[in-house]
Short mmCIF file of C-alpha atoms and ligand atoms in Angstrom, two decimals:
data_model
loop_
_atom_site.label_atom_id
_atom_site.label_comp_id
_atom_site.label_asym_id
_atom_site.label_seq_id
_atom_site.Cartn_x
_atom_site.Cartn_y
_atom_site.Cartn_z
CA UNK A 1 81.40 -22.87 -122.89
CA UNK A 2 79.64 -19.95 -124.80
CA UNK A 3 78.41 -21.10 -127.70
CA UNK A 4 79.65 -18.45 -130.96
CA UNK A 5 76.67 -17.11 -132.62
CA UNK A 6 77.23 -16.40 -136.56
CA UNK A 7 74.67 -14.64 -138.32
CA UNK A 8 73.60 -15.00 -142.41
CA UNK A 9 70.45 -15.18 -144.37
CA UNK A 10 69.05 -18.45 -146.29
CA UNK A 11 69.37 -16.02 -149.27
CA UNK A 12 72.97 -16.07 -148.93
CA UNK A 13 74.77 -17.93 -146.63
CA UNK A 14 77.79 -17.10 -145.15
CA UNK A 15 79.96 -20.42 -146.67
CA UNK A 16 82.72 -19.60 -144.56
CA UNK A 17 80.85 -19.64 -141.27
CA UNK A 18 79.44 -23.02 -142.31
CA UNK A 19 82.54 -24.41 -142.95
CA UNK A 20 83.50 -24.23 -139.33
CA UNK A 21 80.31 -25.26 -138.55
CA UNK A 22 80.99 -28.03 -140.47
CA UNK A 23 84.32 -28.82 -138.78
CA UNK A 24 83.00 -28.48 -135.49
CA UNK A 25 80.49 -31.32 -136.52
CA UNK A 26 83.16 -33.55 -138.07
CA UNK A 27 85.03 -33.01 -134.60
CA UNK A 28 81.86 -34.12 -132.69
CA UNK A 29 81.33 -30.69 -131.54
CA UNK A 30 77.38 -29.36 -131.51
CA UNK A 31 76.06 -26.29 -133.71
CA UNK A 32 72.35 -25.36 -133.80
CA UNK A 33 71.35 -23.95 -137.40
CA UNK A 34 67.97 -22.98 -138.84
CA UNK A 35 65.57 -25.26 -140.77
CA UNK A 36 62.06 -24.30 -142.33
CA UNK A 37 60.61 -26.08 -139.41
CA UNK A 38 62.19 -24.89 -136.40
CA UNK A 39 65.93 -24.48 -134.98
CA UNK A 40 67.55 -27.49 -134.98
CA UNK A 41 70.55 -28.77 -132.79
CA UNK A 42 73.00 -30.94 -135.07
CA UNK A 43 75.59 -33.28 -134.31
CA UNK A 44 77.07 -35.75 -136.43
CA UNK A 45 74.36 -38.38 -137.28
CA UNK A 46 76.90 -41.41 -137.03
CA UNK A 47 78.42 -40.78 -134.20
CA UNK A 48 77.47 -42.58 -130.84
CA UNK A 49 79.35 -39.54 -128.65
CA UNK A 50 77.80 -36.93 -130.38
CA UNK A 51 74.50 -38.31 -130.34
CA UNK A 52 74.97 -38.62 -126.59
CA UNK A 53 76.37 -34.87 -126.37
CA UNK A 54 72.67 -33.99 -127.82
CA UNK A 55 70.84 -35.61 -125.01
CA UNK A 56 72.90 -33.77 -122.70
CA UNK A 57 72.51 -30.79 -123.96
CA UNK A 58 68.98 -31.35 -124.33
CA UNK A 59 68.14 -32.74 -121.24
CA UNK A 60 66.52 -35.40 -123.27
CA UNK A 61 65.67 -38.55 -122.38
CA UNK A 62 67.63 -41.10 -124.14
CA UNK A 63 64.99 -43.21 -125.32
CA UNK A 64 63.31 -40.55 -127.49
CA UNK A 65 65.14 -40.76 -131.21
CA UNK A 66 67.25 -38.00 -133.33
CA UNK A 67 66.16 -37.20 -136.40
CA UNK A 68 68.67 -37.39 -139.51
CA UNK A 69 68.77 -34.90 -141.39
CA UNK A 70 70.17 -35.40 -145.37
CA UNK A 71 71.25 -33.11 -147.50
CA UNK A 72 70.70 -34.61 -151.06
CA UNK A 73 68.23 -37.51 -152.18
CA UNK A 74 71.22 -40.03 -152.42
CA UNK A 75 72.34 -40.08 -148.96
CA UNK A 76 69.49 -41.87 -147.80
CA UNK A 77 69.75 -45.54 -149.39
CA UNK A 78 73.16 -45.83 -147.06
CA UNK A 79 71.43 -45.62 -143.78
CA UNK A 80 68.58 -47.10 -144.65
CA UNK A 81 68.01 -51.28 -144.80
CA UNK A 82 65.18 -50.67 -147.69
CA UNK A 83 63.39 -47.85 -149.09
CA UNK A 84 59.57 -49.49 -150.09
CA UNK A 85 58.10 -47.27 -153.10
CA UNK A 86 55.50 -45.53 -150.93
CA UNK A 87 58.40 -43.81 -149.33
CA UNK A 88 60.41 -43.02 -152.59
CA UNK A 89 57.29 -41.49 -153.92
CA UNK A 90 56.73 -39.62 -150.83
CA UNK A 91 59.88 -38.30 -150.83
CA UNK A 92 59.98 -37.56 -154.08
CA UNK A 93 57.08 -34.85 -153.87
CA UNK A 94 58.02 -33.55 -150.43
CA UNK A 95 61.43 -33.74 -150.37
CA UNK A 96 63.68 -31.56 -149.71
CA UNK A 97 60.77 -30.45 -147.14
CA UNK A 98 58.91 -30.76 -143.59
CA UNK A 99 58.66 -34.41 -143.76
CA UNK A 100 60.29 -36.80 -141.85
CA UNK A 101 60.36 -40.55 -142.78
CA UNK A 102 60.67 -43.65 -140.68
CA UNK A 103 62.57 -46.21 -142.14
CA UNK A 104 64.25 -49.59 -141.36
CA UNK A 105 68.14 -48.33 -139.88
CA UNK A 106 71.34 -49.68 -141.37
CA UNK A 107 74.37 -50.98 -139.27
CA UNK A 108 76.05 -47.55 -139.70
CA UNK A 109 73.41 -45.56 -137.72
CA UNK A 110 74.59 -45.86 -134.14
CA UNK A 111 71.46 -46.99 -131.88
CA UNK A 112 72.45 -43.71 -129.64
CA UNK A 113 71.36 -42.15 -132.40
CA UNK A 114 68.13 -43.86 -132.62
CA UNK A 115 67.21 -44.18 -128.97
CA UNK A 116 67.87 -47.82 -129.12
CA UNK A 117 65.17 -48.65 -132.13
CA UNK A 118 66.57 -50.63 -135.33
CA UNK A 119 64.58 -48.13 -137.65
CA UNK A 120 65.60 -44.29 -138.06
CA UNK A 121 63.73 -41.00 -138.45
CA UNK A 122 65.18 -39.11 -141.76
CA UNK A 123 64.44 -35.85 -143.39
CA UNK A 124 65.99 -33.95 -145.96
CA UNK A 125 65.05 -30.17 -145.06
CA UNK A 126 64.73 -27.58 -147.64
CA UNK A 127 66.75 -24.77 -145.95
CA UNK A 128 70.07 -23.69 -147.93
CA UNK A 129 71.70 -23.25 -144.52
CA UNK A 130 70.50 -26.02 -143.07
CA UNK A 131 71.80 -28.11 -146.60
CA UNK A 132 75.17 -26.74 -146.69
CA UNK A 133 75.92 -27.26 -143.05
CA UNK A 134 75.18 -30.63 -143.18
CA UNK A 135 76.73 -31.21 -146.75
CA UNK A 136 79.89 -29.33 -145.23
CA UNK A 137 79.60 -31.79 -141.99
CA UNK A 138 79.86 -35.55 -144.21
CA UNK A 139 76.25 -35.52 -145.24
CA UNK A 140 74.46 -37.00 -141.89
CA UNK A 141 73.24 -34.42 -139.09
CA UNK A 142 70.98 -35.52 -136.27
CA UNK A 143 68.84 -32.87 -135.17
CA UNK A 144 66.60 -32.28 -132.79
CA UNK A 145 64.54 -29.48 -131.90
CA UNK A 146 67.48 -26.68 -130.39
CA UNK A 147 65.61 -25.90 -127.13
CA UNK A 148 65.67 -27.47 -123.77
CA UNK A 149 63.73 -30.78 -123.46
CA UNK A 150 60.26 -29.75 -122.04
CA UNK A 151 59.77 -25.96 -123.64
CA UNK A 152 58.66 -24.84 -126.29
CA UNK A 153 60.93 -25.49 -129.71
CA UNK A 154 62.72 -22.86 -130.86
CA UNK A 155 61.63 -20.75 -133.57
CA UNK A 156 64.61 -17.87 -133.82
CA UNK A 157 68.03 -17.87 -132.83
CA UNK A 158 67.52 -16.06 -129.44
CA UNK A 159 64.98 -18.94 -128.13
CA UNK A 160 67.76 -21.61 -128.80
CA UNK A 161 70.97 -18.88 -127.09
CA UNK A 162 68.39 -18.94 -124.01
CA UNK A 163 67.94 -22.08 -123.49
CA UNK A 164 71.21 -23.76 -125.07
CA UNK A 165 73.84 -20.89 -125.55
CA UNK A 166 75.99 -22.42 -122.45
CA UNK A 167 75.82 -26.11 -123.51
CA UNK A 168 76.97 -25.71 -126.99
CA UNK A 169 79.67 -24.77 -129.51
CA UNK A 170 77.56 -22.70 -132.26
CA UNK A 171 74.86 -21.19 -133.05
CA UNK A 172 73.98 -19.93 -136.89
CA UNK A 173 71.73 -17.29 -136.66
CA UNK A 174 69.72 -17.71 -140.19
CA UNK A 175 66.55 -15.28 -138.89
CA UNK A 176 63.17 -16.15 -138.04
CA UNK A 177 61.76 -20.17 -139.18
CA UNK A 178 58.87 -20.16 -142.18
CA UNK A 179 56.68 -23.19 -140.71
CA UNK A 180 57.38 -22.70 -136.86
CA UNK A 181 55.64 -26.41 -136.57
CA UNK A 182 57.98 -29.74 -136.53
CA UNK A 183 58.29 -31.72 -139.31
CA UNK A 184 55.05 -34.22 -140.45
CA UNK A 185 56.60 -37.71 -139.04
CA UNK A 186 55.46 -41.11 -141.01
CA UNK A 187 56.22 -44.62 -140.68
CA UNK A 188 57.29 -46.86 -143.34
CA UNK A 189 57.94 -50.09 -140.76
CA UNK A 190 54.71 -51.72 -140.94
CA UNK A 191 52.34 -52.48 -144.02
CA UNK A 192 50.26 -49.29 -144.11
CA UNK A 193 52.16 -45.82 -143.58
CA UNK A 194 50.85 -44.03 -140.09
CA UNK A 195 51.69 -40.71 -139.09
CA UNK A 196 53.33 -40.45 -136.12
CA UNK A 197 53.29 -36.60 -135.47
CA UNK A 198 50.96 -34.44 -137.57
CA UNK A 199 52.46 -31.56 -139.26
CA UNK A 200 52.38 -28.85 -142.30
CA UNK A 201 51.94 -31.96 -144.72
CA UNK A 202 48.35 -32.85 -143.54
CA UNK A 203 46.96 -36.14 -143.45
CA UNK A 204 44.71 -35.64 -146.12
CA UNK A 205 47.79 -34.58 -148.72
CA UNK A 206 49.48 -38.02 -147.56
CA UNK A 207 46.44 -39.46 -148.51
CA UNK A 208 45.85 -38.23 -151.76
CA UNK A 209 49.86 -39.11 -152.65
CA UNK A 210 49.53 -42.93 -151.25
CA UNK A 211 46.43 -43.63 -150.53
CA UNK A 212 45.76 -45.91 -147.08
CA UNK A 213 47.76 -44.04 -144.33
CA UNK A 214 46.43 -43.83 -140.67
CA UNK A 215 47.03 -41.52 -137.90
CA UNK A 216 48.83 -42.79 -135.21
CA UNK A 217 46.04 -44.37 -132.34
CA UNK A 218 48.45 -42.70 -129.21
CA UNK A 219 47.81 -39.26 -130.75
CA UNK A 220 44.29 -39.66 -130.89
CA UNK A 221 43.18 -41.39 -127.53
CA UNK A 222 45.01 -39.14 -125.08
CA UNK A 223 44.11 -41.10 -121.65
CA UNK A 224 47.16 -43.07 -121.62
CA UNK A 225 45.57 -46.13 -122.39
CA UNK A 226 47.42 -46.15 -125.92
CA UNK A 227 50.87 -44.76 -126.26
CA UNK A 228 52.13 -43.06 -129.21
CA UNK A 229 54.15 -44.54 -131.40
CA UNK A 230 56.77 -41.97 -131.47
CA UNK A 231 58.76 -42.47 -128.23
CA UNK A 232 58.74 -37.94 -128.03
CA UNK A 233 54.93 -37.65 -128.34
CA UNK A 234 54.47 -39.61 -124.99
CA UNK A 235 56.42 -36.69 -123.41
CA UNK A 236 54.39 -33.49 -121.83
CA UNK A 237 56.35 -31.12 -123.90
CA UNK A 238 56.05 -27.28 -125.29
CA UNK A 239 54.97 -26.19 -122.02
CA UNK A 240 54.94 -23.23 -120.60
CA UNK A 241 55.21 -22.31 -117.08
CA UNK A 242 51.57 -21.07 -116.40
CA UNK A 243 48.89 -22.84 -115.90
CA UNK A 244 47.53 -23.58 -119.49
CA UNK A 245 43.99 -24.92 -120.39
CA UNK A 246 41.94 -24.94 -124.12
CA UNK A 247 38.63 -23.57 -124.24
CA UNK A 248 36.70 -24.87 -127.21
CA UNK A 249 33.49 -24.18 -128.55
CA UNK A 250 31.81 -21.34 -130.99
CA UNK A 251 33.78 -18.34 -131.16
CA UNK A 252 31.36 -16.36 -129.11
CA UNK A 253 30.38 -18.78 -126.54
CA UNK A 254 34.28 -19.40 -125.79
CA UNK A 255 34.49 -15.50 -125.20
CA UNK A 256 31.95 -15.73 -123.00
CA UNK A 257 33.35 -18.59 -120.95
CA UNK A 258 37.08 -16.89 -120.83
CA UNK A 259 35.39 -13.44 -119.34
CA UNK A 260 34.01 -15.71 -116.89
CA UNK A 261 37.21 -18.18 -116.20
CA UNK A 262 39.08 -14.74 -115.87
CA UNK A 263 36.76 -13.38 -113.35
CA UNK A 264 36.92 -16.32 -111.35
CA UNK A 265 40.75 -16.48 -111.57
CA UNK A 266 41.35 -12.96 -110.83
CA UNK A 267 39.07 -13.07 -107.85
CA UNK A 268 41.53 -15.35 -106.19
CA UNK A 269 44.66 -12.43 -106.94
CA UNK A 270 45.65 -14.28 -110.05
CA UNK A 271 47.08 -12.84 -113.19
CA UNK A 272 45.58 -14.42 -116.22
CA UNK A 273 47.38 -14.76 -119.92
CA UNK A 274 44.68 -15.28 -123.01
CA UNK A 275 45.87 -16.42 -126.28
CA UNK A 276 43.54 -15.34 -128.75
CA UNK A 277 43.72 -14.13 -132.26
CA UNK A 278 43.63 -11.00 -134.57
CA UNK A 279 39.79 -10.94 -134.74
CA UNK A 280 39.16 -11.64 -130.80
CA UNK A 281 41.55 -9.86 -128.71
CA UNK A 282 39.69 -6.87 -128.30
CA UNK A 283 37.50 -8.54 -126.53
CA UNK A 284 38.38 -9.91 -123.36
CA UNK A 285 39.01 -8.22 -120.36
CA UNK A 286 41.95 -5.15 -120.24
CA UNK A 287 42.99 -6.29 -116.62
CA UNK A 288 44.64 -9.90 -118.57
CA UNK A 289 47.68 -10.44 -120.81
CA UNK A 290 45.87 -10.94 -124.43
CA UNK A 291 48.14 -12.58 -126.69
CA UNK A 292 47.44 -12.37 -130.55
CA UNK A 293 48.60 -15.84 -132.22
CA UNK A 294 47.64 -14.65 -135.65
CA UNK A 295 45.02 -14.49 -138.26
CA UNK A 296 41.95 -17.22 -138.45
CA UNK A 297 41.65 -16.09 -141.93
CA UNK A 298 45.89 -17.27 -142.62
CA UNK A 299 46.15 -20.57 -140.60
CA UNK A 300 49.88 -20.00 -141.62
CA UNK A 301 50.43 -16.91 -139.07
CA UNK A 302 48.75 -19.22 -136.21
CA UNK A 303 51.63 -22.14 -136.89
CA UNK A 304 53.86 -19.84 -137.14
CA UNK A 305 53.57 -17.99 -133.83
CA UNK A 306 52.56 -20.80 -131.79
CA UNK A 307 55.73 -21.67 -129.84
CA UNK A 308 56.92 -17.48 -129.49
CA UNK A 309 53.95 -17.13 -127.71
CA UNK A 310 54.30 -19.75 -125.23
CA UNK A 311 57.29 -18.17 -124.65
CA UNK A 312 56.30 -15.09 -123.96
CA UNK A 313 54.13 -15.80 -121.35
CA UNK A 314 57.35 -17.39 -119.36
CA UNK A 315 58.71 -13.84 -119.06
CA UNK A 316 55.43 -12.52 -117.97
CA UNK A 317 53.78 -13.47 -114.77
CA UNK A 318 50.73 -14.95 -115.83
CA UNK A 319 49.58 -17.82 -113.58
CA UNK A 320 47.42 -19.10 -115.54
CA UNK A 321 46.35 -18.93 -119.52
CA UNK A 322 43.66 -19.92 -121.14
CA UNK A 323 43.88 -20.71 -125.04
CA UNK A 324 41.20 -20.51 -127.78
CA UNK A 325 41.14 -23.43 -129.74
CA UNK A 326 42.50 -23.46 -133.57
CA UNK A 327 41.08 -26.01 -135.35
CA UNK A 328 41.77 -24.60 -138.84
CA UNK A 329 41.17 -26.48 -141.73
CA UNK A 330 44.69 -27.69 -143.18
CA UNK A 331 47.29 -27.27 -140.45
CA UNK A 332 44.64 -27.29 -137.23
CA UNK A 333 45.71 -30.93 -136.32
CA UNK A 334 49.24 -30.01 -136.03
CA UNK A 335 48.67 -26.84 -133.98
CA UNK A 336 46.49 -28.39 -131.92
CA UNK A 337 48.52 -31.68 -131.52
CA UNK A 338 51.02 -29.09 -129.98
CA UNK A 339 48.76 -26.68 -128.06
CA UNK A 340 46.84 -29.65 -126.60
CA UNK A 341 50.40 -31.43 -125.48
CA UNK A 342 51.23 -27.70 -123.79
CA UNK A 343 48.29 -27.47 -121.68
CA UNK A 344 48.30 -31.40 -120.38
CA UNK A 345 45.27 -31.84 -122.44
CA UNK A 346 43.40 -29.55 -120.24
CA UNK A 347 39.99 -28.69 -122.18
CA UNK A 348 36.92 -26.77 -121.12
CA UNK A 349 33.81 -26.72 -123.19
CA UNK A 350 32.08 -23.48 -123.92
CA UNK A 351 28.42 -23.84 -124.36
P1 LIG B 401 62.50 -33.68 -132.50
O1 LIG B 401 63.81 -34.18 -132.99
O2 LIG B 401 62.59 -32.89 -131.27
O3 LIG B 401 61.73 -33.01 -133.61
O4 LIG B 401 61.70 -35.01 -132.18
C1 LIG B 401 61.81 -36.14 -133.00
C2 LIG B 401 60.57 -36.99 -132.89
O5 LIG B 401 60.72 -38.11 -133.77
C3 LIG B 401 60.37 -37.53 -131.50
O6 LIG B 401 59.00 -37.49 -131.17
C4 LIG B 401 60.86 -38.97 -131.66
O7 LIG B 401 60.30 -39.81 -130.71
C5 LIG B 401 60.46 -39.30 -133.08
N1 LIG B 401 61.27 -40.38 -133.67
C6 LIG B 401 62.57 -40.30 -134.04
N2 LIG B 401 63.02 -41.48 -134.50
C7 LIG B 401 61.99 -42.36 -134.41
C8 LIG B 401 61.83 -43.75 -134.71
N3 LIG B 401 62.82 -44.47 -135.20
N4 LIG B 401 60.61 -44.30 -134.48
C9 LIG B 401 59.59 -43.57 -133.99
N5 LIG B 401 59.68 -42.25 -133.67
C10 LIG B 401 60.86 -41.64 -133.88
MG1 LIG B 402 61.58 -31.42 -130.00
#
């Protein structure tokens, strides 16, 4: 199979297209369609054998959950067993949006669907395509990211026709994704809300909206000794082929410790990648492969690049990379929640 690619703008999108989309869904068929997060691959949300099509496709392990994605702020009481008023509120200001909710699962979600759990992931995304598809589908779409389990999630509509084109029936081509992060995931199942996967909605704004809310322990001890909550986030995932490692430190130290890693690595014949940013990467060595991620000054541009540079470096034969570290002040725990998961949680200190 060769999956058809259709291409349309979030400005205007082609209705037509998406109503075969939409059929194709219905039938239990696959299509892969833009979202402000990243590319997502849908299949119909209550559907056991579509659900299962997704891991397939995926190469996902079928214990890590779909998400659900809605496409107006009624369709979630039918899927859900209860919606407690932390999560109505939350929705209400984020929703449609880059937040996902965790919620106690009705009978009609399939537990293929869910990896087995009796709660479901839902969001309601804000992208017109992304809306009409699944309004034109029946209303549920489970989506996850369009990319093969393992690399790093799509972020345009080539990334998902390299790694998925063969395996499914459609791809909508909607452009390039605003965020280029995954959704912010929180959990309404136990008595104070956690986050189970930090993204564009920071902790702190959670905070401010309901007050108590944790971060989950499994994504802050990283020795194993906790899991996460989130069956995906125990996965090594977003990684790239190379040999990737985070140097952190003061911005000048951490050039000086790179020079030196790359000396060291190139003494021993091998090519070395550097992902640095706007304001650095005239300064390392000209023999490497220097990667700009984007701007410190627009923590935006470093989000949004993250994942097309970790592709990059997959065509290029770069053995091993070494990253500066992004902790920027609103979306740093996300991107480095993902950069940190894409190196094995390989860090070197600068001093
Ligand atoms: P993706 O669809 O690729 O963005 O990944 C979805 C993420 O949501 C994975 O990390 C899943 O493990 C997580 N997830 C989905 N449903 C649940 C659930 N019911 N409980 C906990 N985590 C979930
Ligand atoms: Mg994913």
């Amino acid at each position: 199979m060769k999956a058809e690619v259709v291409s349309m703008t979030t400005e205007k999108p082609d209705m037509e297209a998406i109503r075969r989309g939409g059929e194709i869904l219905k039938n239990g068929g696959l299509v892969a369609f833009p979202t402000e997060t990243v590319y997502g691959l849908g299949g119909n949300a209550l559907d056991s054998q579509a659900s299962m099509k997704i891991y397939a496709a995926k190469g996902r392990p079928s214990d890590n959950p779909l998400i659900v994605h809605i496409a107006r702020m009624d369709a979630l009481a039918p899927i859900v067993k209860e919606i407690p008023p932390k999560a109505k509120l939350l929705a209400e200001k984020y929703w449609p949006g880059p937040l996902t909710m965790i919620l106690p699962k009705a009978e009609i979600v399939p537990p293929e669907t869910t990896g087995g759990l009796d709660s479901v992931a839902v969001r309601f995304p804000s992208d017109r395509i992304a809306q009409e598809l699944i309004l034109a589908a029946g209303g549920y779409v489970a989506a996850p990211s369009a990319n093969t389990s393992g690399r790093p999630s799509p972020t345009t509509a080539q990334h998902v026709e390299e790694d998925l084109g063969g395996a499914i029936d459609m791809i909508i081509d909607g452009g390039q994704v605003g965020i280029g992060l995954e959704s912010t995931i929180v959990d309404f199942t136990e008595e104070i809300p956690v986050v189970l996967r930090p993204g564009y909605i920071s902790l702190e704004m959670l905070q401010e909206l309901l007050g108590d809310v944790k971060m989950d322990k499994g994504l802050l001890i990283t020795d194993s000794s906790v899991r996460p909550k989130a069956p995906g986030m125990k996965y090594r995932h977003y990684a790239p082929r190379a040999d990737l490692a985070i140097v952190e430190g003061e911005t000048e130290s951490v050039i000086r410790k790179i020079t030196a890693l790359v000396k060291a690595a190139e003494a021993e014949g091998k090519k070395v990648g550097i992902i640095a940013t706007d304001e650095t990467m005239g300064r390392y060595p000209k023999t490497c492969i220097i990667k700009s991620i984007g701007s410190r000054e627009e923590e935006e541009t470093i989000a949004h690049h993250l994942y097309e540079v970790l592709r990059e470096f997959d065509e290029g034969d770069a053995k091993v990379i070494y990253s500066e570290a992004f902790y920027t002040p609103r979306m740093g725990q996300a991107i480095m929640n993902r950069l940190l998961k894409a190196a094995g949680h390989k860090r070197i200190q600068a001093e």
